């Protein structure tokens, strides 16, 4: 007679056999040194990245997590040594061309099915027709608002309908009405107020173009009337005490919103879980645009690339193959609310990508998203503009600051002309 | 006992080896590197003085020179004066002397990077506790590192907070070494505290003061962490010290030759200024 214990034994043995057959054994695994983002906490890194990839490829990941604000500098130091470490590393999409040109990325054409990826992502991950980075998480920004503060002030909150998005002019008036210095409440903040990623859409909304078509000239673009006007408007939020000056860390701005000290925030969708966890009553609306302009929204995100000097090329390629599997990407995206790069995931994860926030993102990707400029000198461009935006925020004259920054960018981009 | 002629050389050989490996070799490498250009793909070619001519035509570099000189012109005398005042206060016997000495020395146990992080939080204009305290006192909040007028002074302030206690130790040792009978004789002759300080203590302190000033100058010319961690050289380039520019050249603009050239220029500036300081503080009659 078969007892319950026998059933359990058989079940356990079957599961173990299947596991052994399906997964590479511990001895066969190759250890890979991976540089990733510290903003993805232990849980996201372990459950969303390490476990699914280790389950799909014969690798063991040794992940080093670096905070976003130090990531680019740390990668430059490590890659600059031109050694085999790290094997695989995280790449901010627009930096793909910069790393590829300098010989820091391995071409991945044979490992990635380009048809499965959003066309804008294929372009962002390519350099001179070759695919150099594997996209994992796209990004998008929306307008988060504190529903309780709106209700208390008797102001109607913005609509989640992308066709009824607020203008910047109206948003500022509402920010003025909601800011309350006595209780320490700010009207509005950007969670990346120094980053071109979040600041370029303001100027682009007025018709500004970030860089010349060949990506090598900033003068006349970065300091064009459209950007000067847009960032003078941005500066007015700080001058009029509607926005907190000098908060350049994403988690700090999220904390401000989570604690009810911020009425509105232009922020990454990735912040949503933090706000839910904090219990702040919030709503989501599309990012505003200028009355005289057109809506422009953000796109582009996190990808992974392989160091061409790795001594574990086979395992690194296995990592990329695993990363591009829809099931692996799904597990990651469920652990952190980013939009997907793989187009099929919108349908496959329709239960997850539902609600106002994702409807806005899907609409914006289809209608208003503009990628950051495509240039091999994106690192220099971003850094110079980032410091200029900091200066404008703290009171510098926008026109002269941008003109000086554009000249400096031209100077630094000159080396890519030859 | 008769020693072999090479015995003294044997004793200093390890120190000389260290000096060569950790001091002269990096200086030589920087000098050689400043005459080379590394391409974006890592190939190196001899560039002669190109890196220097490029630097001299760059307004950012000249701004860094100006900021670095201003910074050092203020911070070096300030730190030495603060250290001397602290040392004079703590050389006299009194209650809780050990507690005071330890508390002034405590900041030196914190690295400059950590100092920058701590003060960056304390002086944060929006959420920092210092502005909260000022608000409580009825004083309007200050922008500190976010103001072109206050940022460099805030950095000078935190660097002095960390440095003054450290340099105090050397000056305190110098003060303790001054023979008591000299001071007592002056006191019996009717010299007041000020006269003793100006005519006896300071002349006898020239050697320790020279050491502190020279070492302090070298350290402050190489200041990097506060601009990197707190201000990123801003606002409007007002804290863009030369070492930060060297760092940006290497790791943001991928121009290692330019970074090396800046390092060589910093070294030359230090040598020149230290030479002047030593000449100024040379004890009378010394050769």
XYZ file of C-alpha atoms in Angstrom:
705
model
C 0.000 0.000 0.000
C 1.314 3.405 -0.901
C 1.444 5.644 2.119
C 1.462 9.460 2.216
C 5.167 9.308 3.087
C 5.856 7.311 -0.113
C 4.025 9.911 -2.186
C 6.122 12.621 -0.613
C 9.334 10.663 -1.275
C 8.432 10.088 -4.916
C 7.478 13.749 -5.311
C 10.701 14.957 -3.792
C 12.802 12.590 -5.894
C 10.979 13.607 -9.086
C 11.402 17.287 -8.315
C 15.095 16.794 -7.611
C 15.600 14.856 -10.849
C 13.793 17.482 -12.869
C 15.774 20.211 -11.189
C 19.055 18.423 -11.944
C 18.071 17.874 -15.562
C 16.783 21.386 -16.109
C 19.392 23.380 -14.299
C 23.145 23.362 -14.525
C 24.771 21.831 -11.465
C 26.713 23.986 -9.027
C 30.035 22.627 -10.305
C 29.338 23.670 -13.905
C 28.496 27.239 -13.064
C 30.890 29.995 -14.023
C 31.180 32.919 -11.676
C 30.618 36.296 -13.325
C 31.482 39.662 -11.839
C 28.561 41.937 -12.559
C 28.256 45.668 -11.853
C 24.692 46.751 -11.227
C 22.730 49.552 -9.650
C 22.478 50.040 -5.883
C 19.117 51.749 -6.333
C 17.832 48.257 -7.048
C 17.759 47.026 -3.468
C 18.721 43.561 -2.214
C 15.292 42.133 -2.954
C 15.103 43.499 -6.518
C 18.674 42.381 -7.273
C 18.228 38.936 -5.784
C 14.647 38.079 -6.808
C 14.473 40.094 -10.008
C 17.932 39.636 -11.475
C 20.208 37.063 -9.863
C 17.776 34.203 -9.302
C 16.057 34.284 -12.709
C 19.356 34.548 -14.584
C 21.035 31.824 -12.544
C 18.007 29.648 -13.201
C 18.293 30.194 -16.943
C 22.070 30.133 -17.464
C 25.019 28.161 -16.026
C 26.396 31.163 -14.172
C 26.779 32.354 -10.610
C 26.542 36.114 -10.297
C 28.805 38.123 -8.053
C 26.932 41.409 -8.118
C 28.530 44.675 -7.079
C 25.896 47.372 -6.615
C 26.865 51.016 -7.093
C 24.607 54.015 -6.336
C 23.253 55.804 -9.409
C 25.083 59.056 -8.646
C 28.461 57.275 -8.583
C 27.797 54.619 -11.207
C 29.189 56.346 -14.320
C 32.365 57.511 -12.573
C 32.964 54.085 -10.999
C 32.496 52.362 -14.358
C 34.955 54.740 -16.015
C 37.604 53.918 -13.423
C 37.059 50.171 -13.804
C 36.798 50.121 -17.589
C 39.646 52.599 -17.954
C 42.002 49.950 -16.552
C 41.193 47.879 -19.669
C 41.256 44.659 -17.697
C 38.886 41.679 -17.593
C 36.883 43.006 -14.615
C 33.880 43.313 -14.642
C 32.593 40.611 -16.967
C 29.167 42.162 -17.390
C 27.995 45.636 -16.425
C 24.954 47.823 -16.439
C 24.825 50.455 -19.176
C 22.660 53.557 -19.220
C 21.152 53.319 -22.729
C 22.544 56.540 -24.240
C 26.072 55.649 -23.136
C 26.123 52.557 -25.368
C 27.775 54.432 -28.248
C 30.384 55.959 -25.932
C 31.400 52.599 -24.447
C 31.283 50.839 -27.816
C 33.468 53.444 -29.530
C 36.056 53.191 -26.777
C 36.162 49.401 -27.001
C 34.387 48.684 -23.733
C 31.495 46.665 -25.175
C 31.259 43.397 -27.046
C 28.921 43.251 -30.056
C 25.881 41.159 -29.154
C 24.114 40.832 -32.521
C 23.952 37.041 -32.456
C 22.491 36.965 -28.964
C 19.565 39.338 -29.289
C 16.387 39.065 -31.304
C 15.967 42.647 -32.463
C 12.443 42.029 -33.705
C 11.310 41.441 -30.129
C 12.481 44.845 -28.916
C 10.882 48.269 -29.308
C 12.579 49.928 -32.337
C 13.671 52.952 -30.273
C 15.489 50.575 -27.904
C 17.252 48.813 -30.788
C 18.568 52.194 -31.937
C 19.592 53.218 -28.427
C 21.519 49.969 -27.875
C 23.350 50.130 -31.188
C 26.439 51.792 -32.537
C 27.374 51.825 -36.229
C 24.724 49.228 -36.992
C 25.800 46.733 -34.349
C 23.936 45.872 -31.156
C 26.164 46.443 -28.128
C 23.854 46.321 -25.122
C 20.947 44.174 -24.046
C 17.903 46.161 -22.883
C 16.267 45.195 -19.603
C 14.194 48.047 -18.206
C 12.846 51.060 -20.023
C 12.016 54.188 -18.042
C 9.295 56.805 -18.115
C 8.319 59.794 -16.027
C 4.855 60.864 -14.967
C 3.356 63.512 -12.731
C 2.702 62.079 -9.260
C 0.460 64.197 -7.054
C -0.521 64.031 -3.401
C -4.289 63.523 -3.493
C -4.783 64.561 0.155
C -3.088 67.942 -0.356
C -5.220 68.617 -3.435
C -8.377 67.693 -1.551
C -7.429 69.823 1.435
C -6.842 72.837 -0.827
C -10.038 72.162 -2.779
C -8.163 71.940 -6.082
C -9.175 69.480 -8.736
C -6.290 67.087 -9.424
C -4.898 66.556 -12.936
C -6.614 64.042 -15.180
C -4.875 60.729 -15.962
C -6.082 61.093 -19.560
C -3.001 61.879 -21.722
C -5.124 63.980 -24.047
C -6.093 66.235 -21.144
C -2.633 66.795 -19.735
C -1.917 70.008 -17.867
C 0.205 72.780 -19.266
C 3.301 73.886 -17.390
C 1.741 77.311 -16.897
C -1.290 75.818 -15.124
C 0.874 73.362 -13.152
C 2.890 76.268 -11.776
C -0.243 78.099 -10.655
C -1.387 74.971 -8.822
C 2.087 74.548 -7.299
C 1.821 78.100 -5.964
C -1.558 77.353 -4.425
C -0.336 74.147 -2.776
C 3.099 75.234 -1.519
C 2.974 76.055 2.164
C 6.221 77.175 3.784
C 4.720 77.105 7.293
C 4.100 73.350 7.126
C 7.158 72.661 4.959
C 5.138 71.599 1.896
C 6.672 72.242 -1.532
C 4.626 72.760 -4.674
C 6.546 70.598 -7.143
C 9.893 68.853 -7.590
C 11.626 66.796 -10.243
C 13.221 63.619 -8.889
C 16.165 64.165 -11.264
C 16.308 67.927 -11.356
C 19.925 68.049 -12.572
C 19.652 65.338 -15.219
C 19.108 66.055 -18.911
C 16.903 62.949 -18.927
C 14.142 64.767 -17.064
C 14.972 68.329 -18.033
C 15.336 68.045 -21.822
C 11.584 67.477 -22.399
C 10.892 71.011 -21.124
C 12.908 72.609 -23.905
C 11.847 69.978 -26.419
C 8.241 70.811 -25.604
C 8.955 74.312 -26.910
C 10.582 72.892 -30.056
C 14.190 72.758 -28.859
C 16.613 70.186 -30.280
C 19.192 68.789 -27.860
C 22.177 68.433 -30.220
C 23.031 68.747 -33.912
C 21.995 65.850 -36.146
C 25.498 64.366 -36.154
C 25.520 64.592 -32.335
C 28.728 66.623 -32.258
C 27.652 70.273 -31.907
C 25.973 71.800 -28.868
C 26.265 75.545 -29.573
C 23.023 76.789 -31.054
C 21.184 73.783 -29.632
C 21.867 73.527 -25.903
C 21.738 77.332 -25.598
C 18.903 77.886 -28.068
C 16.042 80.236 -27.175
C 13.769 77.252 -26.507
C 16.033 75.739 -23.840
C 16.871 79.116 -22.320
C 13.140 79.842 -22.020
C 12.335 76.372 -20.666
C 15.058 76.349 -18.044
C 14.386 79.946 -17.023
C 10.863 78.710 -16.324
C 12.314 75.756 -14.355
C 14.496 78.204 -12.400
C 11.435 80.244 -11.431
C 10.150 77.280 -9.386
C 13.290 77.526 -7.239
C 13.398 81.323 -7.133
C 9.785 81.446 -5.967
C 10.303 78.728 -3.337
C 7.938 76.308 -5.019
C 10.648 73.641 -5.355
C 13.395 72.590 -2.921
C 16.871 73.606 -4.135
C 19.777 71.241 -4.342
C 18.055 67.866 -3.865
C 19.867 65.735 -6.415
C 19.312 62.264 -4.959
C 16.285 60.421 -6.317
C 15.538 58.598 -3.009
C 15.598 61.910 -1.089
C 12.972 63.433 -3.398
C 10.890 60.253 -3.176
C 11.152 60.472 0.607
C 9.860 64.047 0.484
C 6.874 62.910 -1.584
C 6.295 59.836 0.604
C 6.128 61.969 3.740
C 3.548 64.367 2.303
C 5.974 67.280 1.972
C 5.635 67.491 -1.784
C 2.359 68.274 -3.563
C 3.526 67.215 -7.047
C 6.521 65.394 -8.429
C 7.769 64.702 -11.928
C 9.242 61.300 -11.292
C 10.119 57.849 -12.541
C 7.431 55.190 -12.562
C 9.892 53.137 -10.507
C 8.967 55.272 -7.484
C 5.396 54.005 -7.379
C 6.036 51.054 -5.042
C 7.855 53.315 -2.578
C 4.821 55.607 -2.387
C 2.410 52.691 -2.030
C 4.548 51.269 0.768
C 4.691 54.659 2.496
C 0.910 54.866 2.400
C 0.816 58.357 0.920
C -2.462 58.962 -0.973
C -1.318 59.720 -4.491
C -2.526 59.897 -8.041
C -0.799 59.828 -11.411
C -1.131 62.116 -14.419
C 0.861 62.672 -17.604
C 3.829 65.066 -17.407
C 2.860 68.649 -18.402
C 3.791 70.541 -21.567
C 4.084 74.211 -22.500
C 0.935 75.911 -23.705
C 2.639 77.161 -26.854
C 4.395 73.849 -27.482
C 3.727 70.127 -27.704
C 3.877 67.262 -25.180
C 7.277 65.558 -24.980
C 8.042 62.670 -22.645
C 11.057 60.614 -21.618
C 12.221 57.198 -22.707
C 15.390 55.099 -22.647
C 16.635 53.007 -19.806
C 18.837 50.325 -18.350
C 20.684 47.784 -20.426
C 23.527 45.338 -19.816
C 26.735 44.944 -21.790
C 29.705 42.579 -21.866
C 33.282 43.689 -21.293
C 35.182 42.531 -24.429
C 38.222 41.744 -22.265
C 36.308 39.261 -20.115
C 38.000 35.920 -19.607
C 34.557 34.299 -19.351
C 33.079 35.200 -22.676
C 30.925 32.098 -23.045
C 29.345 32.573 -19.631
C 28.880 36.301 -20.245
C 27.079 35.548 -23.486
C 24.927 33.025 -21.642
C 24.063 35.817 -19.207
C 22.903 38.034 -22.089
C 20.881 35.219 -23.677
C 19.189 34.568 -20.333
C 18.585 38.276 -19.773
C 16.751 38.551 -23.077
C 14.305 35.771 -22.213
C 10.806 37.191 -21.651
C 10.353 35.113 -18.479
C 13.521 36.569 -16.937
C 12.602 40.130 -17.875
C 9.100 39.581 -16.521
C 10.455 38.506 -13.158
C 12.633 41.603 -12.969
C 9.922 44.021 -14.075
C 7.469 42.600 -11.550
C 9.984 43.389 -8.812
C 10.436 47.034 -9.882
C 7.836 49.044 -11.804
C 9.647 49.866 -15.044
C 8.051 49.723 -18.482
C 9.337 46.857 -20.667
C 11.663 47.003 -23.646
C 10.356 43.711 -25.038
C 7.133 44.681 -26.801
C 5.476 41.318 -26.121
C 5.633 41.934 -22.377
C 2.935 44.602 -22.547
C 0.468 41.830 -23.456
C 2.094 38.992 -21.558
C 2.000 41.086 -18.351
C -1.294 42.828 -19.039
C -2.414 42.106 -15.467
C 0.596 44.092 -14.235
C 0.661 46.859 -16.851
C -2.841 48.073 -16.115
C -4.103 51.201 -14.414
C -3.596 54.923 -15.028
C 0.203 55.008 -14.770
C 0.839 52.352 -17.406
C -1.873 53.682 -19.700
C -0.075 57.047 -19.647
C 3.313 55.430 -20.293
C 1.996 53.336 -23.190
C 0.381 56.414 -24.718
C 3.524 58.518 -24.254
C 5.779 55.871 -25.804
C 3.537 55.778 -28.846
C 2.973 59.508 -29.198
C 5.270 61.842 -27.282
C 8.508 60.077 -26.226
C 11.792 61.546 -27.446
C 15.048 59.689 -26.793
C 18.071 61.474 -25.370
C 20.503 62.665 -28.040
C 22.445 60.046 -29.899
C 26.143 60.883 -29.645
C 29.344 59.024 -28.813
C 30.074 61.953 -26.482
C 26.946 61.524 -24.371
C 28.981 61.149 -21.175
C 30.613 64.555 -21.682
C 27.376 66.140 -22.916
C 25.404 64.878 -19.930
C 28.014 65.853 -17.358
C 28.490 69.406 -18.668
C 24.758 70.004 -19.012
C 24.125 68.434 -15.590
C 26.448 70.938 -13.911
C 24.889 73.797 -15.893
C 21.404 72.722 -14.762
C 22.654 72.642 -11.159
C 23.949 76.180 -11.565
C 20.715 77.423 -13.127
C 18.780 75.848 -10.282
C 20.882 77.724 -7.741
C 20.421 81.083 -9.448
C 22.912 81.373 -12.339
C 21.830 83.285 -15.446
C 20.413 80.604 -17.798
C 21.532 82.211 -21.077
C 25.190 82.764 -20.185
C 25.416 79.457 -18.279
C 24.060 77.498 -21.234
C 26.247 79.340 -23.734
C 29.347 78.537 -21.687
C 28.218 74.922 -21.263
C 27.547 74.581 -25.007
C 31.022 75.912 -25.833
C 32.602 73.514 -23.365
C 30.610 70.626 -24.818
C 31.745 71.530 -28.354
C 35.314 71.562 -27.105
C 34.953 68.106 -25.590
C 33.081 66.648 -28.568
C 35.799 67.783 -30.960
C 37.743 64.564 -30.377
C 34.926 62.514 -31.929
C 35.117 64.423 -35.195
C 38.325 62.782 -36.345
C 83.436 48.863 16.525
C 84.229 49.762 12.956
C 81.365 49.874 10.508
C 81.565 49.184 6.821
C 81.237 52.237 4.548
C 77.937 50.983 3.171
C 76.245 50.407 6.525
C 74.471 53.819 6.644
C 73.271 53.300 3.067
C 71.868 49.930 4.084
C 69.846 51.535 6.882
C 68.308 54.154 4.613
C 67.884 51.874 1.610
C 64.381 50.689 2.523
C 63.205 54.229 3.138
C 64.792 55.317 -0.149
C 63.123 52.451 -1.960
C 59.756 53.534 -0.525
C 60.449 57.120 -1.475
C 61.284 56.093 -5.008
C 58.363 53.691 -5.499
C 55.664 55.792 -3.844
C 56.882 59.317 -4.592
C 59.401 59.736 -7.394
C 58.068 57.017 -9.689
C 54.466 58.378 -9.720
C 55.819 61.894 -10.277
C 57.933 60.607 -13.168
C 54.938 58.702 -14.558
C 52.767 61.824 -14.353
C 55.428 63.913 -16.060
C 55.840 61.378 -18.862
C 52.064 60.875 -19.120
C 51.537 64.612 -19.489
C 53.595 64.493 -22.680
C 51.467 61.736 -24.146
C 48.019 61.465 -25.602
C 45.818 58.436 -25.080
C 43.262 57.876 -27.809
C 39.673 56.918 -27.019
C 40.523 53.298 -27.773
C 43.542 53.323 -25.499
C 46.443 53.797 -27.957
C 49.168 56.053 -26.625
C 51.256 58.490 -28.691
C 53.871 61.099 -27.825
C 52.231 64.538 -27.895
C 55.004 66.834 -26.686
C 53.531 69.917 -25.020
C 50.104 69.628 -26.681
C 48.344 68.858 -23.407
C 49.804 71.984 -21.847
C 48.969 74.266 -24.763
C 45.423 72.866 -24.780
C 45.116 73.530 -21.049
C 46.396 77.083 -21.330
C 43.694 77.851 -23.894
C 40.915 76.404 -21.703
C 38.947 78.945 -19.603
C 37.850 76.169 -17.193
C 41.484 75.477 -16.360
C 42.202 79.153 -15.636
C 39.127 79.342 -13.438
C 40.414 76.281 -11.526
C 43.803 77.959 -11.064
C 42.104 81.072 -9.701
C 39.844 79.082 -7.343
C 42.726 76.887 -6.137
C 44.960 79.891 -5.407
C 42.182 81.763 -3.596
C 41.318 78.655 -1.614
C 44.932 78.154 -0.541
C 45.563 81.801 0.121
C 42.807 81.685 2.728
C 42.849 78.171 4.102
C 46.556 77.708 4.803
C 47.059 80.776 7.035
C 43.624 80.197 8.577
C 44.376 76.593 9.534
C 47.809 77.476 10.902
C 46.396 80.366 12.969
C 43.542 78.193 14.284
C 45.977 75.385 15.101
C 48.305 77.829 16.877
C 45.461 79.361 18.891
C 44.263 75.907 19.926
C 47.800 74.859 20.845
C 48.328 78.013 22.948
C 45.027 77.382 24.716
C 45.864 73.777 25.456
C 49.523 74.121 26.444
C 48.654 75.679 29.794
C 47.801 73.332 32.631
C 44.135 73.416 33.572
C 41.120 71.282 34.410
C 39.857 68.807 31.797
C 42.907 69.480 29.623
C 42.896 65.910 28.293
C 39.213 66.151 27.371
C 39.751 69.386 25.451
C 42.847 68.087 23.666
C 41.026 64.910 22.675
C 37.935 66.789 21.490
C 39.962 69.118 19.256
C 41.854 66.160 17.850
C 38.709 64.067 17.279
C 37.915 65.428 13.766
C 41.244 64.130 12.480
C 40.027 60.570 13.041
C 37.343 61.130 10.403
C 38.441 60.825 6.783
C 38.046 63.890 4.572
C 35.514 61.998 2.436
C 33.382 61.194 5.474
C 33.806 64.763 6.696
C 32.397 65.944 3.366
C 29.459 63.550 3.601
C 28.644 64.553 7.206
C 28.894 68.297 6.585
C 27.104 67.941 3.276
C 24.125 66.595 5.241
C 24.447 69.067 8.139
C 24.636 72.101 5.834
C 22.077 70.856 3.297
C 20.010 74.009 2.628
C 16.572 72.390 2.458
C 16.658 69.480 4.884
C 19.887 70.073 6.853
C 19.781 70.431 10.662
C 22.011 73.551 10.708
C 19.394 75.559 8.833
C 16.758 74.090 11.157
C 18.774 75.420 14.083
C 19.222 78.828 12.420
C 15.473 78.962 11.813
C 14.895 78.238 15.512
C 17.212 81.155 16.328
C 15.240 83.382 13.966
C 18.071 83.570 11.421
C 17.039 83.050 7.767
C 18.207 79.739 6.229
C 21.526 79.879 4.406
C 22.281 78.248 1.029
C 25.839 77.185 2.072
C 27.171 74.859 -0.659
C 24.411 75.874 -3.086
C 25.430 79.520 -3.275
C 28.211 80.888 -5.460
C 29.016 83.321 -2.637
C 29.134 80.820 0.222
C 30.249 77.484 -1.260
C 34.032 77.972 -1.194
C 33.850 79.465 2.310
C 31.783 76.498 3.480
C 34.426 74.124 2.110
C 37.177 76.151 3.790
C 35.159 75.926 7.004
C 34.756 72.147 6.986
C 38.364 71.535 5.909
C 39.539 73.753 8.778
C 37.231 71.954 11.212
C 39.003 68.756 10.258
C 42.537 70.078 9.811
C 43.096 72.550 12.653
C 43.080 69.912 15.416
C 45.551 67.770 13.500
C 48.068 70.558 12.941
C 47.578 71.618 16.561
C 49.343 68.439 17.706
C 52.590 69.441 16.012
C 52.444 72.995 17.312
C 51.557 71.786 20.802
C 54.667 69.578 20.758
C 56.698 72.610 19.647
C 55.273 74.752 22.453
C 55.983 72.105 25.073
C 59.590 71.924 23.839
C 60.226 75.636 24.488
C 62.533 75.806 27.546
C 60.545 76.989 30.587
C 63.484 78.998 31.951
C 63.474 81.251 28.870
C 59.812 82.092 29.379
C 60.246 82.508 33.135
C 63.242 84.817 32.631
C 61.185 86.981 30.263
C 58.315 87.056 32.760
C 60.687 88.146 35.570
C 62.011 90.875 33.251
C 58.424 92.166 32.987
C 57.444 90.829 29.574
C 53.661 90.469 29.278
C 51.811 87.590 27.567
C 51.762 89.365 24.194
C 55.449 90.279 24.320
C 56.381 86.716 25.269
C 54.300 85.426 22.340
C 55.727 87.819 19.746
C 59.361 87.980 20.848
C 59.968 84.540 22.324
C 57.351 81.946 21.474
C 56.836 82.706 17.765
C 60.566 82.981 16.918
C 61.198 79.687 18.716
C 58.239 78.109 16.914
C 59.528 78.868 13.425
C 60.565 75.290 12.720
C 57.293 73.587 13.728
C 55.346 76.407 12.068
C 57.327 75.937 8.864
C 56.634 72.204 8.883
C 52.909 72.702 9.516
C 52.571 75.384 6.852
C 54.450 73.355 4.242
C 52.584 70.116 4.925
C 49.250 71.929 5.126
C 49.878 73.681 1.815
C 50.673 70.395 0.092
C 47.502 68.780 1.439
C 45.222 71.679 0.601
C 46.514 72.011 -2.952
C 45.490 68.390 -3.402
C 42.004 68.897 -1.905
C 39.499 66.796 -3.831
C 36.787 65.093 -1.759
C 34.565 68.065 -0.750
C 34.143 69.448 -4.296
C 33.628 65.935 -5.627
C 31.165 64.799 -2.971
C 29.274 67.988 -2.176
C 29.484 70.656 -4.877
C 30.747 68.999 -8.083
C 32.856 72.107 -8.612
C 29.833 74.438 -8.544
C 27.894 76.580 -8.189
C 29.158 78.407 -11.268
C 32.631 76.881 -10.939
C 33.328 78.577 -7.601
C 34.644 75.361 -5.992
C 36.230 73.920 -9.120
C 39.619 73.102 -7.581
C 42.436 71.843 -9.788
C 42.296 68.267 -8.520
C 38.600 68.092 -9.377
C 39.413 69.354 -12.868
C 42.122 66.666 -13.142
C 39.595 64.034 -12.100
C 37.021 65.286 -14.606
C 39.616 65.347 -17.373
C 40.490 61.705 -16.761
C 37.119 60.144 -15.996
C 34.526 62.387 -17.614
C 36.347 63.660 -20.671
C 38.626 60.601 -21.098
C 41.695 62.813 -21.505
C 44.397 61.217 -19.370
C 47.183 63.354 -20.830
C 45.371 66.517 -19.746
C 44.758 65.047 -16.277
C 48.475 64.268 -15.947
C 49.417 67.760 -17.138
C 47.174 69.258 -14.435
C 48.845 67.037 -11.819
C 52.271 68.236 -12.959
C 51.138 71.867 -12.797
C 49.755 71.332 -9.275
C 53.091 69.803 -8.261
C 55.007 72.751 -9.715
C 52.745 75.198 -7.876
C 53.229 73.340 -4.590
C 57.011 73.312 -5.014
C 57.091 77.016 -5.795
C 54.850 78.061 -2.913
C 56.465 75.699 -0.413
C 59.866 77.108 -1.436
C 58.628 80.617 -0.702
C 57.135 79.529 2.634
C 60.359 77.844 3.717
C 62.346 80.926 2.775
C 59.940 83.100 4.738
C 60.039 80.929 7.845
C 63.768 80.125 7.788
C 65.151 80.731 11.303
C 67.646 83.589 11.396
C 71.219 82.400 11.065
C 70.170 79.063 9.603
C 71.879 77.912 6.445
